[in-house]
XYZ file of C-alpha atoms in Angstrom:
648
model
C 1.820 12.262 -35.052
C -1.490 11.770 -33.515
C -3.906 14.416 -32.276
C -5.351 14.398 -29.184
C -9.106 14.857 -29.192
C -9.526 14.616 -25.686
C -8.055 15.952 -22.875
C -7.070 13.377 -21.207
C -5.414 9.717 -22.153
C -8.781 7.388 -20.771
C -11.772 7.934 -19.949
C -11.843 7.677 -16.308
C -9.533 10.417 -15.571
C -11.827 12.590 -17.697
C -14.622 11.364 -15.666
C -12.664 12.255 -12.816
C -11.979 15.581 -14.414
C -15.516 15.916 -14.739
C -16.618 15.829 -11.465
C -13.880 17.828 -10.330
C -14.637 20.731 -12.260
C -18.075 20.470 -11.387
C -17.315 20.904 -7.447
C -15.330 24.515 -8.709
C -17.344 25.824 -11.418
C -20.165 26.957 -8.867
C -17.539 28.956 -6.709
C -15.771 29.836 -10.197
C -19.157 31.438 -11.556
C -20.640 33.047 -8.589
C -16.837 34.792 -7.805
C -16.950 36.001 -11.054
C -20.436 37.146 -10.988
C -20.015 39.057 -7.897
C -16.712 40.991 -8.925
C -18.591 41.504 -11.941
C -21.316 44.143 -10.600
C -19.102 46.352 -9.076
C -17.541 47.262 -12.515
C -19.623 49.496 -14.836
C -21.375 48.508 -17.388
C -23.486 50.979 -19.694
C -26.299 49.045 -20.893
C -27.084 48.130 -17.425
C -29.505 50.390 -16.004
C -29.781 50.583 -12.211
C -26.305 49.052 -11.653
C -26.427 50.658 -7.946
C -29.690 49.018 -7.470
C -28.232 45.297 -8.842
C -25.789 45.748 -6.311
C -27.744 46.288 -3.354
C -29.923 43.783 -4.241
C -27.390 41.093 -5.701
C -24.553 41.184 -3.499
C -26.046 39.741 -0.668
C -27.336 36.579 -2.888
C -23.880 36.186 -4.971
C -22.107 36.184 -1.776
C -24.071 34.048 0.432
C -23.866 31.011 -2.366
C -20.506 31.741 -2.819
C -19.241 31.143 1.009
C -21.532 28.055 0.774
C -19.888 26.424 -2.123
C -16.228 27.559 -1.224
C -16.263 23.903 0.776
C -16.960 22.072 -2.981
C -14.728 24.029 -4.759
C -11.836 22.843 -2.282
C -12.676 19.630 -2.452
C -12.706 19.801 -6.474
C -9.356 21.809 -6.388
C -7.962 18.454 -4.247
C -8.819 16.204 -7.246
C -8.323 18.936 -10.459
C -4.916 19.798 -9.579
C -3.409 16.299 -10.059
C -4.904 15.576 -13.345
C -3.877 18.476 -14.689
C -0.311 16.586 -14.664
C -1.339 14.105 -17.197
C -3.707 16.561 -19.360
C -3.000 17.058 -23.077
C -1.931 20.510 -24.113
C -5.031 21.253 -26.371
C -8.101 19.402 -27.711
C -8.421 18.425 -31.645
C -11.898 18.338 -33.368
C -13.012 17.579 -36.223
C -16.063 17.738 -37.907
C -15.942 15.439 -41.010
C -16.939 16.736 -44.407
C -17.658 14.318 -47.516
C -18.345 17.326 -49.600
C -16.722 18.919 -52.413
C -16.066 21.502 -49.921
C -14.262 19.560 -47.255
C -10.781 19.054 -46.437
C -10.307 16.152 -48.335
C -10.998 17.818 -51.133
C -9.495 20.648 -51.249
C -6.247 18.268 -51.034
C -6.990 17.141 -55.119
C -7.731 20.415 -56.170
C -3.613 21.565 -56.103
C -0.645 19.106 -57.616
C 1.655 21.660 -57.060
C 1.613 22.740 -60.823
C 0.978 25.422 -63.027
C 1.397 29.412 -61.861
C 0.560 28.536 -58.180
C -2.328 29.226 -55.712
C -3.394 31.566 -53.351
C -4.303 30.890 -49.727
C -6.154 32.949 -47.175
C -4.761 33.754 -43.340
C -6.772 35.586 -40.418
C -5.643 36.354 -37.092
C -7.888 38.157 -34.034
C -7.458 39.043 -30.594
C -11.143 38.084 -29.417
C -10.896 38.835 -25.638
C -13.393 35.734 -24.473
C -11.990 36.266 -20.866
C -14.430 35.839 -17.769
C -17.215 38.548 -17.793
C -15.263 40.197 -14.873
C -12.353 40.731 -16.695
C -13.372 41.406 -20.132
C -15.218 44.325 -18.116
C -12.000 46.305 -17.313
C -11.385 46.293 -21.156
C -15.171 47.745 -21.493
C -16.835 44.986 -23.269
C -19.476 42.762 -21.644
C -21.241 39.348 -21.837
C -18.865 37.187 -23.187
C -20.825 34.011 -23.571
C -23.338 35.960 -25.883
C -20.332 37.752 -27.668
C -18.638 34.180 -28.242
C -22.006 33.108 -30.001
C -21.888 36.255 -32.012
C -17.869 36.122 -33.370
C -18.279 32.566 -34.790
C -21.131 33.914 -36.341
C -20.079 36.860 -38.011
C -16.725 35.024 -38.970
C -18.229 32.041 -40.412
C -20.819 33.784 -42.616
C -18.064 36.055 -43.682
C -15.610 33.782 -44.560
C -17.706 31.616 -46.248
C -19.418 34.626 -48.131
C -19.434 33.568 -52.443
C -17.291 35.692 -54.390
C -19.184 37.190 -57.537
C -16.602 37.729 -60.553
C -17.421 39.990 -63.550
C -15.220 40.188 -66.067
C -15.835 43.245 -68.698
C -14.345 42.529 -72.618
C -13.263 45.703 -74.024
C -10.970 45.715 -77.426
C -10.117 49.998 -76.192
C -9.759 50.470 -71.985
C -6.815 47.999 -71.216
C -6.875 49.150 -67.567
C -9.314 48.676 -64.599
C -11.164 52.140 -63.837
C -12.371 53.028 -60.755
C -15.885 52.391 -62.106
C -15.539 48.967 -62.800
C -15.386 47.747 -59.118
C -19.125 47.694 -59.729
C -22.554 45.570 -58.908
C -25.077 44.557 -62.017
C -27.677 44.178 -59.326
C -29.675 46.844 -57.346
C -31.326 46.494 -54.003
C -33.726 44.520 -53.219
C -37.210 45.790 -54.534
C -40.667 45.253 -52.955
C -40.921 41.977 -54.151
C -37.949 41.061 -52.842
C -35.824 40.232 -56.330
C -33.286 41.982 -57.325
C -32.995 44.070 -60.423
C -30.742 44.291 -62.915
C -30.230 48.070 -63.885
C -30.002 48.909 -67.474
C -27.851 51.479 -68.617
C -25.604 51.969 -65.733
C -23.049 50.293 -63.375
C -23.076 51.631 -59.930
C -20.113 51.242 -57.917
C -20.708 49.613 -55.095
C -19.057 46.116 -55.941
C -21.082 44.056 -53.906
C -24.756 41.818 -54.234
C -26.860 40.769 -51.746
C -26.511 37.268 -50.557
C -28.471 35.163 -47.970
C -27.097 31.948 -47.838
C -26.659 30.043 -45.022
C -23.178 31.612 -43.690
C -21.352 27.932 -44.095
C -23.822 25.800 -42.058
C -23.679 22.370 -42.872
C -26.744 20.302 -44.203
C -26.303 18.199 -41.006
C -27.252 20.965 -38.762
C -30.056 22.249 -40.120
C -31.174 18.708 -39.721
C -30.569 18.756 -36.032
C -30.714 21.958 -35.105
C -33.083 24.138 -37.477
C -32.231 27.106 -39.687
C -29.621 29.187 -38.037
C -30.847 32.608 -36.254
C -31.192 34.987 -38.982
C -30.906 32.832 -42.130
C -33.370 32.568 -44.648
C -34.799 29.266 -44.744
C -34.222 29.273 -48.391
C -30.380 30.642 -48.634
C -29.526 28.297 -51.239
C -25.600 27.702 -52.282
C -22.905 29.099 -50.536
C -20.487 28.973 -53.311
C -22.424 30.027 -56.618
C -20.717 32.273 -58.343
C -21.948 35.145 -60.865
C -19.755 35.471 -63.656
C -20.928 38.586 -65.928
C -19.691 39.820 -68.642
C -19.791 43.323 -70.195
C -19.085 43.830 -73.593
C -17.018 47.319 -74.237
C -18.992 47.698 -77.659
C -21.633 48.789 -75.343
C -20.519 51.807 -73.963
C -20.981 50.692 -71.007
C -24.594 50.144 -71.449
C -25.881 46.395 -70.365
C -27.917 45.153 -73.492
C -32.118 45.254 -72.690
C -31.954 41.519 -73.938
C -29.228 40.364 -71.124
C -30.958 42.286 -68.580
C -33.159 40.025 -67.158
C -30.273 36.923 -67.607
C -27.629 39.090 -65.468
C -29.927 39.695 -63.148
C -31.386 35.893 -62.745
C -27.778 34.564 -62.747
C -26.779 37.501 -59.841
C -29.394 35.537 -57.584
C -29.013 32.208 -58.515
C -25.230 31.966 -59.173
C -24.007 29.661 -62.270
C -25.077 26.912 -62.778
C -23.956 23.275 -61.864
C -21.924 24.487 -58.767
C -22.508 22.108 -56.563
C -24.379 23.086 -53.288
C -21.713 24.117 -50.490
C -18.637 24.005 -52.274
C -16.555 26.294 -51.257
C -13.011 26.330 -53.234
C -9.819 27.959 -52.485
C -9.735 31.150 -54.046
C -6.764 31.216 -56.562
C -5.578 34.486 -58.532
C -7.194 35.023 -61.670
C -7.172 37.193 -64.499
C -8.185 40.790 -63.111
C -9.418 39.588 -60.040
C -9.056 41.928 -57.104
C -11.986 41.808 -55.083
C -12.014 38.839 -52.605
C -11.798 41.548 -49.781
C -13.671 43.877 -51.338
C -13.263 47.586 -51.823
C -14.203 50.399 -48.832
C -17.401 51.693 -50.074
C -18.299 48.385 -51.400
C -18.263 47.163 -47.871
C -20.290 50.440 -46.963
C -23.133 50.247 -49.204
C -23.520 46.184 -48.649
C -23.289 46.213 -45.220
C -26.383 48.638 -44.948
C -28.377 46.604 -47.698
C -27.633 43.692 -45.620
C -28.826 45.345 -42.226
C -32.189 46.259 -44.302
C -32.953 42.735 -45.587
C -31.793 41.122 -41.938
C -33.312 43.329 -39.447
C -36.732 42.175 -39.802
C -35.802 38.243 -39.703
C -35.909 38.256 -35.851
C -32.359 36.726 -36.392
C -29.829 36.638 -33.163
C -28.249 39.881 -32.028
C -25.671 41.453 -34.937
C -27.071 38.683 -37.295
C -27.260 41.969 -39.705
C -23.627 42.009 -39.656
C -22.818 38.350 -39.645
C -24.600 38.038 -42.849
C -21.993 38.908 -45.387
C -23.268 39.988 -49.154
C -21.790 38.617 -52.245
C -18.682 40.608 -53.015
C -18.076 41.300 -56.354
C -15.074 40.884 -58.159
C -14.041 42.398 -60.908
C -11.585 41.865 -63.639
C -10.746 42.877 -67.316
C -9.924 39.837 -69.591
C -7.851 38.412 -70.977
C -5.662 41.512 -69.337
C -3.151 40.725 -66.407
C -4.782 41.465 -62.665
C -4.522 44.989 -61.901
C -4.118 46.453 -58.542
C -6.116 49.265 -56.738
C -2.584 50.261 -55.380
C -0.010 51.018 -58.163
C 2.561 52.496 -55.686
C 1.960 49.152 -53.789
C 3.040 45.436 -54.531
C 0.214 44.119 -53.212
C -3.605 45.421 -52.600
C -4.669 46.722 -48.951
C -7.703 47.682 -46.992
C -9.569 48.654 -44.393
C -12.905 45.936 -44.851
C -16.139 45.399 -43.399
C -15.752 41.429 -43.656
C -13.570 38.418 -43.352
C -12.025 37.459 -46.567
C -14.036 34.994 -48.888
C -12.974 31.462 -48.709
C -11.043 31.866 -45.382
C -7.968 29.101 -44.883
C -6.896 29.543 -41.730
C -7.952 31.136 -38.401
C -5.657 31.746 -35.465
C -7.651 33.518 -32.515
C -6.281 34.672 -29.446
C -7.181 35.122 -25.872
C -10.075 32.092 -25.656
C -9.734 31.603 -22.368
C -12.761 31.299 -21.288
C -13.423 27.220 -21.491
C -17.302 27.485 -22.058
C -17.334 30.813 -24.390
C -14.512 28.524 -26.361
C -16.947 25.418 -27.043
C -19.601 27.941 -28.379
C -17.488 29.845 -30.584
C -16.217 25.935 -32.167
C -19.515 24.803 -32.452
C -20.074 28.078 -34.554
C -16.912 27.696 -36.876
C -17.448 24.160 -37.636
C -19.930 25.144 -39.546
C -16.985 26.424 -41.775
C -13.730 24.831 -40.862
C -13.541 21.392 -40.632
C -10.179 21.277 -38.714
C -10.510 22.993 -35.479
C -7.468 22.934 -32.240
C -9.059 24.759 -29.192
C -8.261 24.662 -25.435
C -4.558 25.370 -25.741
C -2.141 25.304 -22.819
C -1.514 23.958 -19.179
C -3.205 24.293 -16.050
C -1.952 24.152 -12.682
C 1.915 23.543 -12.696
C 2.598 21.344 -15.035
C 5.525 22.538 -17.973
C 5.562 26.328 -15.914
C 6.872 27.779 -12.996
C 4.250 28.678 -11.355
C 0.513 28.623 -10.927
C -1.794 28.283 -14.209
C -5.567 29.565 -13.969
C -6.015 29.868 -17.747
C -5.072 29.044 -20.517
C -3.138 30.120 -23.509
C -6.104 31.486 -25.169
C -5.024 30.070 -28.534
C -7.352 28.868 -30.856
C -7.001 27.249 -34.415
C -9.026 26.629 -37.177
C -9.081 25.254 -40.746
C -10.093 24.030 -43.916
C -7.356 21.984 -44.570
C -6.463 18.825 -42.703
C -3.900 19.262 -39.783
C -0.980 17.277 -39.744
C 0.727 18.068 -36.406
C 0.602 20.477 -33.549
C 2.642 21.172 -30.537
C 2.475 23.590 -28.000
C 5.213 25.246 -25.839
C 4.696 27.281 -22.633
C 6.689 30.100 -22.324
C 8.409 30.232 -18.880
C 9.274 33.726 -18.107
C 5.523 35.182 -17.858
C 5.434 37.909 -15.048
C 2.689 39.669 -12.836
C -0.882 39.021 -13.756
C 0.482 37.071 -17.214
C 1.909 34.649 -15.829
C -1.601 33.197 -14.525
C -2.042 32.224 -18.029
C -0.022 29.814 -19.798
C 0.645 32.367 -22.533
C 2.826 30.305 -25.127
C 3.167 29.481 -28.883
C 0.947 27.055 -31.078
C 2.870 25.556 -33.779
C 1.164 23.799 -36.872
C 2.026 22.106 -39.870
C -0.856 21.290 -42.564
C -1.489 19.665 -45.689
C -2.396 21.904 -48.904
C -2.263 19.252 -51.523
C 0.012 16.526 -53.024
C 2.088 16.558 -55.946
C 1.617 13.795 -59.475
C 4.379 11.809 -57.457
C 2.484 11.583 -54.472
C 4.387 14.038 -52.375
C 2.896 15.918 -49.928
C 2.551 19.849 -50.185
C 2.473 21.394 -46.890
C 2.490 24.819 -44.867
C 3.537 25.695 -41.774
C 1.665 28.606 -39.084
C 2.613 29.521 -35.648
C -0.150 31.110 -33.601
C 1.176 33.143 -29.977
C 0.108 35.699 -28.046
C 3.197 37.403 -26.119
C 3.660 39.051 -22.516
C 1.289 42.663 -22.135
C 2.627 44.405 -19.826
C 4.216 47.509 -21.546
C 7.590 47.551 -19.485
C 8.664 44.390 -19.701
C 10.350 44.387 -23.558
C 13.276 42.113 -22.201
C 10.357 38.932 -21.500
C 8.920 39.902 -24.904
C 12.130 39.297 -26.694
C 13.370 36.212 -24.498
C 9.466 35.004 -25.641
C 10.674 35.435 -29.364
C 14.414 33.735 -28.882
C 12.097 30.520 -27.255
C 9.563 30.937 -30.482
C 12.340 30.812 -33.374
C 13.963 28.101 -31.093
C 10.887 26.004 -30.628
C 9.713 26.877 -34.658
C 13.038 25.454 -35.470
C 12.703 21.761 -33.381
C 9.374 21.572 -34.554
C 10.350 21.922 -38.602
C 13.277 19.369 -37.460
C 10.682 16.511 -35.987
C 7.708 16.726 -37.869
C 9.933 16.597 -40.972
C 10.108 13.644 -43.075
C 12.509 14.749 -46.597
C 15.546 14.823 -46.832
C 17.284 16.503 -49.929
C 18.068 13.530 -51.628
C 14.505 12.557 -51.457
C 11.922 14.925 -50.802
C 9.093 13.448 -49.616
C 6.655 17.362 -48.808
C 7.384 20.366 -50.900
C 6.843 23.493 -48.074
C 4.560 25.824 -49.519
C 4.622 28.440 -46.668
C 5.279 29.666 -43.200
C 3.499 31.676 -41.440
C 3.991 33.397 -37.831
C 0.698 35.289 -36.370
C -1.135 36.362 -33.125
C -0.573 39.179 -30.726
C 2.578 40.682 -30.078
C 1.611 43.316 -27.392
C 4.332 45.788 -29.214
C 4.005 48.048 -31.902
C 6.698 49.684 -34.840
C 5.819 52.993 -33.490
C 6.571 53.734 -29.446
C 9.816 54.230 -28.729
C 9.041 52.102 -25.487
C 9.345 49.006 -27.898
C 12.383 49.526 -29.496
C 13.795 46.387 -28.617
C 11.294 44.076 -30.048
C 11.127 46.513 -33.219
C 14.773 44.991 -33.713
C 14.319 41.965 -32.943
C 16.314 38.756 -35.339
C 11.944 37.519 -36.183
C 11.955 40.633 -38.932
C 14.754 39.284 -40.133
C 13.570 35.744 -40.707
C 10.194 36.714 -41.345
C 8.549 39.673 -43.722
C 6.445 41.709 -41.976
C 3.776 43.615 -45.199
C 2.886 46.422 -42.900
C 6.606 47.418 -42.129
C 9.337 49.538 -43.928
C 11.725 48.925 -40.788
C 12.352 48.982 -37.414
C 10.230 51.873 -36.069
C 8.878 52.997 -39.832
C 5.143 51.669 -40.829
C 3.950 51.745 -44.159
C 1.369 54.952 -44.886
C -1.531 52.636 -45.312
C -1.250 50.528 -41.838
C -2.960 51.162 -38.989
C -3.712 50.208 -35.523
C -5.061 47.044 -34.317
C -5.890 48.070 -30.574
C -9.121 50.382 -30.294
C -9.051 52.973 -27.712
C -10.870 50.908 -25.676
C -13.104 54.115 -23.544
C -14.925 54.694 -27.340
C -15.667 50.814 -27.997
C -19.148 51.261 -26.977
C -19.818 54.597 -28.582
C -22.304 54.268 -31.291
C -20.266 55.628 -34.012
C -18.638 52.476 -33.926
C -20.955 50.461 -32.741
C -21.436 48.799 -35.947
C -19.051 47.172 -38.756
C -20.235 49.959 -41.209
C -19.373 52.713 -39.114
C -15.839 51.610 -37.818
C -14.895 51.166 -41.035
C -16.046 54.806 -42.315
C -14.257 55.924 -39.300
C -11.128 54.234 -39.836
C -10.635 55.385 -43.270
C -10.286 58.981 -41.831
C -7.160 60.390 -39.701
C -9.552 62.200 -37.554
C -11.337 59.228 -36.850
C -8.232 57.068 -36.041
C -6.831 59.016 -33.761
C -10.046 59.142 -32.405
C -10.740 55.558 -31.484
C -7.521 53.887 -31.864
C -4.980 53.441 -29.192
C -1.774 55.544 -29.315
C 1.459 54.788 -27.779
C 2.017 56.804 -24.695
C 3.113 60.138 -25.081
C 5.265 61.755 -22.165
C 3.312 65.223 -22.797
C 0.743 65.749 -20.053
C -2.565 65.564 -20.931
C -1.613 64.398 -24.868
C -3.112 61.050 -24.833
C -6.571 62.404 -23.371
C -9.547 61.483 -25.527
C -10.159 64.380 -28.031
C -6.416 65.522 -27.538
C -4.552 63.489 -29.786
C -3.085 66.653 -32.368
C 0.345 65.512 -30.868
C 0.446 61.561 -31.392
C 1.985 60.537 -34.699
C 1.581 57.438 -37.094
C -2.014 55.516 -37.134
C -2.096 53.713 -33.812
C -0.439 50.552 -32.387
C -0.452 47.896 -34.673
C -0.085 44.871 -31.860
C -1.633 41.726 -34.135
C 0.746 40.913 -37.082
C 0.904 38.826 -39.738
C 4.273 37.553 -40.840
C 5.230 35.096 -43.921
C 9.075 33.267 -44.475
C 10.285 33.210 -47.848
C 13.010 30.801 -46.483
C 12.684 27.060 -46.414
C 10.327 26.858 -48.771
C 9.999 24.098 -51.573
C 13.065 25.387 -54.132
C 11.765 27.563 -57.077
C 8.867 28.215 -55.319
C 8.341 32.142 -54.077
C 5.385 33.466 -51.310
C 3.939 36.292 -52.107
C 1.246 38.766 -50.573
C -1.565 39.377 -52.819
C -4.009 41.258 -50.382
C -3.895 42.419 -46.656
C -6.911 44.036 -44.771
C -7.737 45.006 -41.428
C -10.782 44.017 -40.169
C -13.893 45.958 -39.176
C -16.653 42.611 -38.895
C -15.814 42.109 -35.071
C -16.812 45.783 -33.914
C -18.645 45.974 -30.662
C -17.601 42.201 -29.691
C -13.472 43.280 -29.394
C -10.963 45.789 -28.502
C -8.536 44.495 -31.630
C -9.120 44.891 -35.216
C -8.647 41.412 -36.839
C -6.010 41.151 -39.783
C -6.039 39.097 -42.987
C -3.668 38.468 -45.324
C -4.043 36.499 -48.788
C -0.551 34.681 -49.994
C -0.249 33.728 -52.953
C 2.544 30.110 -53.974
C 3.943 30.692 -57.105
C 5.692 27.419 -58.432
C 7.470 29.246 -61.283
C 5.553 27.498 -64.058
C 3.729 29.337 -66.444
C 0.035 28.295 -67.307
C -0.725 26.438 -69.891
């Protein structure tokens, strides 16, 4: 199948598009400008006096170019008929980090490997209406996710593995950094005689930029101009005959390799993160995210960096095992390890976003990522009337990104949006990618279906028709992009995901219906016991959106910290209705049960897959890196392939 990189099939109807859109977007801008004032915004002082003084202006430019927008509506409308449903980029990468790649690195033998899945509700919707969710400036906030993400996800993972012939178990003590803050000379230290648990070292790299743009485009806001490699890793280890006492003589050698990495890793290589021996850190613990995230704000503040750069520069994490001892996890009573983190995962797969619908906020935020992901599927959906039944303004808001190469893509509209939903062509993004290739040259793929389903709270009956059309469509797209047959298998399936925003939760009783639905059924959900019953350790994905500006969680740090209590929760996430009066108040919250509404899910298929081969969860995490930029928590989840074959 090919993918369309451009939105249209020649060039002169995207020349015609051109013009078109530039006859509307002066109306488009000033209309949203104007509605824009008149809703509050708190970092805006004199708001009464803007309006006074700006209304007049806004509005007399806007009846003036109400004439040119008409005329561009005349010509826009039409093309939309012939218009691709989404726009494929690609920003080629000859290193040992690119998608190419990353195809050698798995044949599809020995134990398996382990890939990594995010999902985010990102709310890049005009200014005017990301104002009635209380967050502001979304062209500077578009900047500012691709940021943080990208220097998150492409964050090097530090492993130390400590040799001990007594302790065959992980302590709590061993999630633990070999390097101290920075000192006044700016090095870091290596601190004899004790291990600190904090689990993470600084790192200043330069968050996934390729060499290419520094080239063209300098040093990125914030980075050091000498970050060096993204992808050196620190391997330590700790002998037990120490007592747990680093050796004076390996002092100064742990240290050195904690801020240069080891060597001969090539610069920028960035590898898929596979399960090792004792390794259980990618996502990094709590407090490690804590005490990182406040060294990083220290070294960062002072670099006259872009807004939040503090934030967007993730520290090394540091992962750490016990060998040659199987991993352990933090959660016994669990089958897989969970979180609440201050960062993306390390060596981030695959990206779904939702609600990009604003077409200039959307090129920013891929010009960011693809300083990460090579792959990258943005501009998703209709406009107009074409595929729907009625009127399109926006989008679908989906976005996709990844490392590996994309294979196909189709998207599907759903048809029974109603109200103020159905101006957006709110639908289903379905993918299928290549992971590798096998000895006999057959392909190893994945599947992942990004949507984002009807919002308004009484309508469950649209949300489950909007499921029936997503297992149907899932279904016809396995069927066509499918080229095996059992006889001879020409892909092995490694996975199948299902992500994106639901807009119902496995708590309020309101959702029942959906809770129930046949998806569950063909698709595990890791947060879930069963219809209505959440797991202890998930929580809400929708902040209460009146606290989103307060300042004690106005910063990753502190929303995680906050999270991680029950007071804090029910604080600042949203809570299903309650029919007591006065219960869902802010500060009056005793009543409400469970940890908020968990609306962004993750979901993985164990059926279909390649035969022998099993998907399993190895970490989850909710998400604190976005905090101040969204009213969702983001959600990844690691899954890890296992072929059945034992390692040699």
């Amino acid at each position: 199948m090919v993918l369309y990189t451009t939105p249209f099939p020649n060039s002169c109807l995207s020349a015609l598009h051109t013009v078109s859109w530039a006859l509307i977007f002066p109306c488009y801008w000033l209309l949203d400008r104007l509605l824009a004032l008149f809703i509050p915004d708190p970092c805006q002082k004199y708001q009464l006096l803007c309006i006074v003084l700006f209304t007049p202006v806004y509005l007399g430019f806007l009846v003036t170019s109400l004439p040119f927008a008409f005329l561009g509506f005349l010509l826009w409308s039409p093309l939309q008929s012939v218009r691709r449903p989404y726009i494929y980029s690609r920003r080629e990468d000859k290193s040992l980090a690119g998608g190419a790649a990353l195809l050698s690195e798995w044949k599809g033998t020995g134990p398996g490997k382990s890939f990594c899945f995010a999902s985010a509700n990102v709310c890049l919707l005009p200014d005017s209406l990301a104002r009635h969710n209380n967050i502001f400036n979304t062209q500077a906030r578009a900047k500012e996710i691709g940021h943080r993400i990208r220097n998150g996800a492409s964050r090097p993972q530090i492993k130390i593995y400590i040799d001990s012939p007594t302790n065959t178990s992980i302590s709590a003590a061993s999630f633990s950094s070999l390097v101290s803050p920075q000192g006044s000379d700016g090095m870091a230290r290596a601190i004899p005689g004790s291990i600190k648990r904090t689990a993470s070292v600084e790192y200043k790299g330069n968050g996934g930029r390729h060499p290419s743009d520094e080239a063209a485009n300098g040093p990125a806001s914030g980075d050091p101009a000498d970050g060096g490699s993204l992808e050196n890793a620190c391997i330590v280890r700790i002998s037990g005959d120490e007592g747990g006492r680093l050796p004076e003589a390996d002092d100064s050698a742990a240290g050195g390799q904690a801020r240069n990495g080891a060597s001969g890793a090539p610069h920028g290589q960035m590898p898929n993160h596979s399960q090792r021996d004792g390794d259980s850190g990618s996502l990094g613990s709590p407090s490690a995210s804590r005490e990182s995230l406040v060294k990083a704000k220290a070294g960062l503040d002072g670099s006259g960096g872009e807004p939040g750069a503090a934030y967007g520069k993730a520290p090394h994490k540091a992962s750490v095992g016990k060998k040659p001892a199987a991993r352990k996890r933090r959660h016994p009573d669990e089958a897989f390890d969970h979180e609440i983190s201050a960062f993306f995962p390390a060596n981030l797969d695959f990206l779904c976003l939702q609600e990009v619908f604003d077409k200039r906020a959307a090129t920013k935020l891929k010009n960011q990522l693809h300083g990460y992901f090579e792959y990258i599927l943005y501009d998703v959906g209709v406009y107009g009337c074409q595929g729907c039944c009625c009127f399109k303004g926006f989008n679908s808001g989906l976005f996709f990104a990844s490392r590996y190469p994309i294979m196909d893509a189709a998207y599907h509209c759903y048809t029974n949006g109603k109200g103020s939903d159905s101006l957006a062509s709110k639908g289903a993004l379905f993918l299928k990618v290549q992971v590798g290739s096998t000895l006999q040259d057959q392909r190893i793929v994945g599947y992942i279906t990004c949507t984002h389903l009807h919002a308004l709270e009484d309508d469950s009956a649209i949300r489950c028709e909007q499921l029936d059309m997503l297992l149907d469509w899932l279904a016809d797209f396995r069927k066509s992009t499918s080229s095996s047959s059992t006889a001879n298998p020409e892909e092995l399936v490694a996975f199948d995901i299902v992500c994106g925003d639901l807009n119902f939760d496995n708590c309020s009783s309101d959702d029942k219906l959906e809770q129930q639905h046949s998806l569950f059924t063909r698709f595990k959900d890791p947060c879930r016991l069963g219809p209505g019953e959440e797991k202890p350790w998930a929580i809400g994905t929708m902040l209460d959106q009146d606290g989103l500006n307060d300042e004690d969680v106005s910063t990753p740090d502190n929303l995680q910290k906050i999270l991680e209590s029950e007071e804090g929760r029910r604080e600042y996430l949203a809570f299903p209705t309650s029919k007591s009066p006065g219960a869902y108040q802010k500060g009056r919250k005793d009543a409400l049960k469970g940890n908020g509404r968990r609306l962004d899910y993750m979901l993985y298929g164990e059926e279909g897959l390649c035969p022998d081969w099993k998907a399993e969860v190895e970490e989850f995490s909710f998400i604190t890196q976005l905090s101040g930029l969204t009213d969702h928590l983001p959600v990844a989840m690691r899954l890890m392939v296992s072929t059945g074959e034992e390692e040699a």
